[in-house]
Each structure stands twice: as C-alpha cells, then as structure tokens.
Amino acid sequence: MKLDPWGSSRIEDYSKLFDEFGIKPFEQILGMLPDVHRLMRRQIIFGHRDYERIADAILSREPFAVMSGFMPSGKVHLGAKMVMEEIIWHQEMGGDAFVAIADMEAHAVRGVSWHECEKIGVEEYILSLIALGFEPEGHIYFQSRSKTIQDLTFELGCEVNFTELAAIYGLGSEARISHLTSVLTQSADILQPQLEIFGGPKPTVIPVGADQDPHIRLARDVSNRMRMFLVEERDGYISIRGKDVDKKALEDLNTFFDGRKRLYEAHLDLYGDYTLDEVERIVRDFEVARGGYGFIPPASTYHRFMTGLTGGKMSSSIPESFIALTESPESASEKVMRAKTGGRVTLKEQRELGGIPEDCTVYDLLLFHLIEDDREVEEIYAECRSGRRSCGECKKLAAELISAFLREHQERRDDARSKLREFDIVGLWA
Ligand code: TRP
Ligand code: SF4
C-alpha cells in the first residue's frame, strides 16, 4: 500500500464525482498559488469546479467573492468549522465574504421553528464564525430576512421548473412548495455576491462538502440561463448569441467590436484577434449596463468528510460521533478517549503490524483540525505505520489539543458576543 499521510488515496471514494460530474482534482491548483490553506495542502479539499478563476483573482488582486451557508438545525461542529475556515481564508486572500444562515431550509426541510432558527443561527454558527476570524467587512444574513434573496429567488424561479428540481433532488409530486423554494433559495445565496449592489459580476467560490454538488450544478446552470448573451469559442471565431433580446441590442453590442465580424438575426460572430476573456468582459459589461445580471458561473471547492468518532457516519443524531464547538473541553476529551482508532487488538500486534491511520478517527482529528505543522503529522503517520506508536499516545495528544482548542475558541466566542454589533447581520438588526 502506498504511504500517504494525507489519506489522498481515500479520494478514490470520490472518483465518481470526477468522472461523472466533471469535478476536477484540486491538486492542479496547488502549483498556481504561493500559499494555500492547510486543508488544501493536505488534499482534504480534493476537488473543484472553475477554481482557476479564483486563483487568478487572488494572484492579480481582482475582486472575487466567497460564499457558503449553514443550516441552523443543531450543534455547530467540526464539519462546519472546516467550511468556516475556508471562508475566512478566502476573506484574508481579498475575497468579499458572504455567509447565509439557511433558516428557510431548516424551517422547510427540518421543521425548525423560526425562533429556534434565530437562536441556533446566532448562538451556534455566527459566534463561532466570528471567533474563528471572520471580519466585519463580510456579510452575514438570515435567508428569510433578506429581501434581496427573496427577490432573486423569485427571479430564478422564472427559469426553473418543477421537473428539473425533482430530477436533481429526487423529489416526487408530493414535494412541498416551500421545500422547492428553499432549494432555489440556495441558488440565490450563491449568485447574490454578483448582484450590482455588491459590485456586479465577479468570480465567486462556494466551499462545500461533496454532498452539496447538486446545488452547485443547479446554480451554475441557472447562472447561464439568466444571461442575455452567451459567448462561445468556436472553430476559428467567437460567437455571441443573444437570448430573448431584440435585434437592436445585438446591433448596439456590435458597435463595441471592430475587425472582421458578421451580424446575424440572433448572433454575432467575431473573426478578429479578440481573446475569449476580452469578449466575455465586453459582453458582460454591456449586459449589466442594460439591466442584465451578467453572472459568471460560480466556482466551488469540495472537501472530504471526517468519519464519525464512533466509526460510522458523523451524524447530529449521534452525539458521540461528533465534537461540537460549543461543548465542554472535558466532554470532548472523553469522546476522543473513547473514539475508534485504526489500532490493532493487542499492543504486540500493533508493534508487529503497525496501525492503520487511514482507518483512524483520532488520526483524522489531528490531520483535519489539531496539528498545523505538516511534518508533525507526517511523523505520527510514519510512527503509526511502523508500529512504534501506541493509540494511547495519540488519544492523549488529541484530547489535550482538542481541550486547548475548545477552551480558547469558547473564550473567543465570548468576545465575539460582545462585538456582535460591529457585524452587518441582515435579520438581526437590519
Ligand atoms: N444546504 C446547505 C446545508 O445543507 C446550506 C446552504 C444554504 C448553503 N445556502 C447555501 C451551502 C449556499 C452553500 C451555499 O448545509
Ligand atoms: Fe490511530 Fe495513532 Fe492508533 Fe495509529 S497509533 S491507529 S494514528 S490512534
């Protein structure tokens, strides 16, 4: 078996996503950026769509946005922490950051009352987000309280029909209207950063777990349908196709280009030395000036999930399987001490055969969350594989680190509570 401290071999489990859905390996991006986040370096973030655009924007200091959302339906745990860290990292890289508290989804899909949504949204998610380093320039909002989101959802609804949503989400004719609305609201969340009030079209990255890809595909698809013009590179020329626009609009657009070109009823073909990028930019500006959206299809990153501490899935209905950012350090340490490891049955076997960090939830904790230094993780990996390490050692280390982390995080949450007013939170005071 290949030695691989980052567990990238387990990405195989996700290879279906690569082949079937066109998600690309994140590895390709690593060389583009001088500095990447721990989760990227370790290939926990394993896949992406269109992330090149984001890397370009970071490098050239062009505007871009980062956005993701959280359903306020239970405890905020380490899985949410991953997404929060990704949002904050992109904010540090210069991105305009957006965070949705998906109360409409929690209400429609999980039956959480509005009162609970607000309480969980603030007490669990928002305080931890700020404690982890989210800056006040970013935007936080409750879906149900944002008029902008409501309006955009309605507008997107003009382009999406029931059959389509049913196919993407496996819904039947008994599906409730509000469930459908909440699904479409997530597309509005994803496209909102590109509205004119937020500075217009810009590359936007949505960090999510691999399970959220249907939402991304829908939002990307819809972003194209909302366009007035579609630009495509053909063999030797660039074609601009108008959608539901009158000939006059195409004629006006035509004046922005010189060189060899041909104007038809519903499209304009350019043969000059324009690059696709240039043409897209000109067309997008033109579209926005005419009151269109000019959306750029949103980019995304995908991370793999930690297994639950009990060995099975990490599930909010099994408290032993996860560690909440709000639970006591003592309780978290106890969970770690009881967690399933990749160790052998006896110490003797462990010495002879070595452990299996790939099947170890304690190793995952260290790898995903608790150790920043790559070399230290690599050492633990090697020691485990060679049989020089006992699970007791790892558990003790992980328990100490998680307690220390939670103690500090919870202090920061208290600070966050006292400076909550500095943050623009649509739905709390707007
Ligand atoms: N559906 C997501 C979840 O189940 C939450 C969410 C709402 C979201 N809006 C979003 C995620 C926009 C990414 C982008 O957790
Ligand atoms: Fe996991 Fe550490 Fe045991 Fe190896 S030694 S199986 S990494 S707990």
Coordinates of C-alpha atoms and ligand atoms in Angstrom, one line a residue, residues 67-71 100 102 105 143 186 189-190 206 208 212 215, ligand 1:
M67 CA -19.9 32.3 0.0
S68 CA -21.3 29.4 1.8
G69 CA -24.2 28.6 4.1
F70 CA -25.2 26.8 7.2
M71 CA -28.4 25.2 8.2
A100 CA -26.1 32.5 4.7
A102 CA -30.2 28.9 5.9
E105 CA -34.1 25.5 4.5
Q143 CA -32.2 33.9 4.3
Q186 CA -29.7 28.3 -2.2
D189 CA -27.4 32.6 -2.0
I190 CA -24.8 31.5 -4.4
I206 CA -18.5 28.2 -2.8
V208 CA -18.8 22.9 0.4
Q212 CA -23.7 19.8 -1.9
H215 CA -26.8 22.8 -5.5
Ligands
TRP1 N1 -27.8 23.4 2.0 C1 -26.7 23.7 2.9 C2 -26.6 22.7 4.0 O1 -27.4 21.7 4.0 C3 -26.7 25.1 3.5 C4 -26.7 26.2 2.5 C5 -27.6 27.1 2.2 C6 -25.6 26.6 1.6 N2 -27.3 28.0 1.3 C7 -26.0 27.7 0.9 C8 -24.4 26.0 1.3 C9 -25.2 28.3 -0.1 C10 -23.6 26.6 0.3 C11 -24.0 27.7 -0.4 O2 -25.8 22.8 4.9

